[in-house]
Coordinates of C-alpha atoms in Angstrom, one line a residue:
X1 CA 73.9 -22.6 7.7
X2 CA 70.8 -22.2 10.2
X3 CA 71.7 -20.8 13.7
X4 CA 69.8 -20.7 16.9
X5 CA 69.8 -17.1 16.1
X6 CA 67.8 -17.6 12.5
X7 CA 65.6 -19.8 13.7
X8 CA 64.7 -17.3 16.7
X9 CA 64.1 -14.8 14.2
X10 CA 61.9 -17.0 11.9
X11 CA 59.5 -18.1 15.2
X12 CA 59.1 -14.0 15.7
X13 CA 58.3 -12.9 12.4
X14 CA 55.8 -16.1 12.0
X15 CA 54.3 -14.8 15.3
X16 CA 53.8 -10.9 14.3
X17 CA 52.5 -12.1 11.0
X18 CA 49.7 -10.6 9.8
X19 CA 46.5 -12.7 9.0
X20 CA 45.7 -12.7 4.8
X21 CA 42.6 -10.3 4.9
X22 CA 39.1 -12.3 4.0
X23 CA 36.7 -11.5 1.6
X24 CA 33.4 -9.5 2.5
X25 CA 30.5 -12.0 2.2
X26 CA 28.6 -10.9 -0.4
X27 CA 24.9 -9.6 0.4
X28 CA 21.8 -11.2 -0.5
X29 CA 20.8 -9.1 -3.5
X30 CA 17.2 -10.3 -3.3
X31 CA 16.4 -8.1 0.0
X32 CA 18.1 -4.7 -1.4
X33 CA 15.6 -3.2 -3.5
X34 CA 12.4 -3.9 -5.3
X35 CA 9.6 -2.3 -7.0
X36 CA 6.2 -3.2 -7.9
X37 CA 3.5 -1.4 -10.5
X38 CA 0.0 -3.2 -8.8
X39 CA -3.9 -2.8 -9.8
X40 CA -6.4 -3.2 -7.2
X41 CA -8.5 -5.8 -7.1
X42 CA -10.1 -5.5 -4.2
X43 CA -10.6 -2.3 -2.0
X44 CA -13.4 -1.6 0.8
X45 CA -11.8 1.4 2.3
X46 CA -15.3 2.8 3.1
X47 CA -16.2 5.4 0.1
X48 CA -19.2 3.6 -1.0
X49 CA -20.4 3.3 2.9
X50 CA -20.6 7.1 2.9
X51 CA -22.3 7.9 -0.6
X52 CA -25.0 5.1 0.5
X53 CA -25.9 7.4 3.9
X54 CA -26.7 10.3 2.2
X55 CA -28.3 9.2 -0.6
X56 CA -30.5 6.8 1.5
X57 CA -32.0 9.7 3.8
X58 CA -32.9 11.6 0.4
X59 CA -35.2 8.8 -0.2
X60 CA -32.8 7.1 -2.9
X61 CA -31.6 4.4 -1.5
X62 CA -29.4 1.4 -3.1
X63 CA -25.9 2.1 -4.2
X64 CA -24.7 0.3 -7.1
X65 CA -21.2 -0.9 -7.5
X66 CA -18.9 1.5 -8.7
X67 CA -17.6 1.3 -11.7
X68 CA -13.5 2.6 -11.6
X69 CA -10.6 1.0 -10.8
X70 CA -7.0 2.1 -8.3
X71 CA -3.9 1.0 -8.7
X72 CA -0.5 2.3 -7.0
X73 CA 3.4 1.7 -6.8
X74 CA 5.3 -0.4 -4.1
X75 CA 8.9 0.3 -3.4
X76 CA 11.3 -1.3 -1.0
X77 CA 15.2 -0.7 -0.1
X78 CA 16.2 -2.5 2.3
X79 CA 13.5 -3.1 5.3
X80 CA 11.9 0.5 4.1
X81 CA 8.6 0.3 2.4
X82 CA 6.6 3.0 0.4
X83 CA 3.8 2.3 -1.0
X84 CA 1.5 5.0 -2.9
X85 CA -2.1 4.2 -4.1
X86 CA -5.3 6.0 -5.3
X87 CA -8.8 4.8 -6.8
X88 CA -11.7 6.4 -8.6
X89 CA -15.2 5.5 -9.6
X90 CA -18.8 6.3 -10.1
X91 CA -22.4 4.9 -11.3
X92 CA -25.8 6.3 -11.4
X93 CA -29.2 5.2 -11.7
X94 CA -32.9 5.5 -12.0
X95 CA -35.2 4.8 -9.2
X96 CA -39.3 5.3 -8.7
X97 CA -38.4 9.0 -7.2
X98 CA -36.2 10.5 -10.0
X99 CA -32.0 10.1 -11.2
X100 CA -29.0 9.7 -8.9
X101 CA -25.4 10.0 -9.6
X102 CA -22.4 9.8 -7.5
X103 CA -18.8 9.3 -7.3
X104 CA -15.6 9.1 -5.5
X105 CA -11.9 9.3 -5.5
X106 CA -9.4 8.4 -3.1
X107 CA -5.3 8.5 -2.7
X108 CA -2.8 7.6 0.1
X109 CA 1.0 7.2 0.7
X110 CA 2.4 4.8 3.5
X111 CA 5.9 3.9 5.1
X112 CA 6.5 0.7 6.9
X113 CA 9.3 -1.4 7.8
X114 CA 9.9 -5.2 6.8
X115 CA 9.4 -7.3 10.0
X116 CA 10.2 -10.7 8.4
X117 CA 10.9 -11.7 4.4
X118 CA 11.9 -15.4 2.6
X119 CA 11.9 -15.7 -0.6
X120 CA 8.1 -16.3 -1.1
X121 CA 6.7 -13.7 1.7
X122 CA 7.1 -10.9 3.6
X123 CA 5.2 -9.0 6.3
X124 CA 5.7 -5.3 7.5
X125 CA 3.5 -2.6 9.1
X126 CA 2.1 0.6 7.4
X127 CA 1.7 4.3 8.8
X128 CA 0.4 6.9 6.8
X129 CA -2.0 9.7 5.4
X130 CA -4.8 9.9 3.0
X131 CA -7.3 12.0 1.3
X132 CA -10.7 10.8 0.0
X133 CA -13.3 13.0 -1.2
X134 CA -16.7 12.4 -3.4
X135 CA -20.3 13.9 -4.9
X136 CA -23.7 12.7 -5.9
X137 CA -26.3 14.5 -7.1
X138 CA -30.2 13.4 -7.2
X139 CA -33.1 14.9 -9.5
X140 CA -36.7 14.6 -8.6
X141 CA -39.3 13.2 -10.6
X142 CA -40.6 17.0 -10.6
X143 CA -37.8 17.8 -13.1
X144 CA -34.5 18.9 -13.7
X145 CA -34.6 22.4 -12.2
X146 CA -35.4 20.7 -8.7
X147 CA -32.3 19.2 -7.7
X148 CA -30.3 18.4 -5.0
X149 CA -26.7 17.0 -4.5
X150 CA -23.5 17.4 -1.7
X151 CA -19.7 17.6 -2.3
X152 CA -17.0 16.5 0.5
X153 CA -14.5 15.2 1.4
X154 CA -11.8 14.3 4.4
X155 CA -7.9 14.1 5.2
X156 CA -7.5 10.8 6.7
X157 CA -4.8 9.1 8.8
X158 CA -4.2 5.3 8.3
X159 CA -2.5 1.9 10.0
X160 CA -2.1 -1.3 9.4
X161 CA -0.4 -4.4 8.0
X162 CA 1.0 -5.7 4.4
X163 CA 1.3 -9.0 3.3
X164 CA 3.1 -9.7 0.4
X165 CA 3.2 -13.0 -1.0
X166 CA 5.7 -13.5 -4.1
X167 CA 6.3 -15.8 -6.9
X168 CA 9.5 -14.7 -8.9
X169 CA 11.9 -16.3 -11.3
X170 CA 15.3 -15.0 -10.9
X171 CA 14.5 -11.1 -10.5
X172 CA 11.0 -10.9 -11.9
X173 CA 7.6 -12.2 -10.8
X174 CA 4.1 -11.5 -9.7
X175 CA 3.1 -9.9 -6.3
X176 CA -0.5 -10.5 -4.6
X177 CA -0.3 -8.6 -1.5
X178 CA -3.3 -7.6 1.3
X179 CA -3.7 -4.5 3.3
X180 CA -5.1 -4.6 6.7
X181 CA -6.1 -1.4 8.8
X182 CA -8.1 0.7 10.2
X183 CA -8.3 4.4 9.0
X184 CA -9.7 7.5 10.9
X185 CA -10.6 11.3 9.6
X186 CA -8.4 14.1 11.0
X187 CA -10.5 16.6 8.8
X188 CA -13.9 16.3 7.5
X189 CA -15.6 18.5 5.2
X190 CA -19.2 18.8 3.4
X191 CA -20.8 21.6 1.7
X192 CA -24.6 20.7 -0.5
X193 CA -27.9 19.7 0.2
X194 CA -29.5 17.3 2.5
X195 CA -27.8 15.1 5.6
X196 CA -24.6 15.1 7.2
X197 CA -22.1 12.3 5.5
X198 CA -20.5 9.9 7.7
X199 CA -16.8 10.7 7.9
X200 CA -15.1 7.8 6.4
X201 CA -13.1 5.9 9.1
X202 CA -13.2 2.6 10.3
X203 CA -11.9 -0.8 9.2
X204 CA -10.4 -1.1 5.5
X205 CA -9.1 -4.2 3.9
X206 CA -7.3 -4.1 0.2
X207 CA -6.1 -6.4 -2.4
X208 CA -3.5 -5.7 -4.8
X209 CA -1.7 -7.6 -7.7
X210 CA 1.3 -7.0 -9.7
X211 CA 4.5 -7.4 -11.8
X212 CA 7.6 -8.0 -9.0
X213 CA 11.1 -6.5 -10.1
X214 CA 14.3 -6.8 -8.0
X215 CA 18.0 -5.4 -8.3

């Protein structure tokens, strides 16, 4: 039989009862890691600009477009971004005052931090460094014993923007993204014939394509 005493004790032990402990919500998979293997498709990071400088003043002007390609690798976890890239290319040709060839390469690794993601975009800034070196070479009409041709190249540090827009089904898609920045040369080095190259710094824009993975 219940007594005033039992029912005391039931209103205590309902009142020092502990909660039932809640489940964790579960974290949105989609922004924990990702990794893209991209092409370039577009890149004007300045390399053709300083080939064109030299080869103008040594009365061979008209650079033609290079023929190469770049490419790279885009890895995020969490809101951290690394993204690693590098091109190459070269061309040649025959003018009225003899043979020119030339050619350049170019690399660069970046970190940033993702400012704002949905499902279709993302946005984050990019710090980094950079190396980008090149040749060309010219011969004179007078033959191939008079020749002339530079080497250089230049440690570069770099800043900017990414844009990233996605299309994915499930965990897998296609990734365009654009670079924005502007680049300038810690170190700048030349050793050859003829003018002083322009160190390549200024203004760079990139575009880049992909396949999109996530875990």
């Amino acid at each position: 039989m219940s007594t005033p005493w039992h029912k005391l004790q039931a209103v205590i032990s309902g009142a020092v009862k502990k909660p039932e402990p809640q489940p964790e919500p579960q974290r949105d998979s989609k922004t924990r890691a990702s990794l893209v293997g991209y092409v370039t498709v577009q890149d004007t990071t300045l390399a053709a600009q300083a080939v064109q400088s030299w080869l103008a003043e040594m009365a061979m002007p008209g650079v033609k477009t290079m023929h190469g390609g770049g490419g790279g690798a885009l890895i995020t976890a969490g809101r951290l971004v690394i993204d690693s890239s590098g091109y190459g290319g070269g061309n040649g040709r025959q003018t009225p005052t003899g043979d020119m060839f030339y050619g350049v390469g170019q690399g660069a690794f970046d970190l940033g931090a993702i400012l704002f993601q949905n499902r279709f975009l993302r946005i984050y800034p990019l710090l980094g460094v950079g190396g980008m070196g090149g040749g060309a070479t010219c011969t004179t009409e007078a033959g191939a014993n008079e020749r002339c041709g530079t080497q250089w190249g230049a440690l570069l540090l770099r800043g900017g923007v990414g844009i990233d827009l996605i299309l994915r089904m499930w965990r897998v898609g296609v990734l365009i993204g654009f670079r924005f920045g502007y680049q300038s040369a810690s170190c700048h080095l030349q050793y050859g014939d003829g003018p002083e190259i322009g160190a390549p710094e200024g203004p760079f824009f990139r575009v880049v394509g992909g396949p999109f993975f996530t875990r």
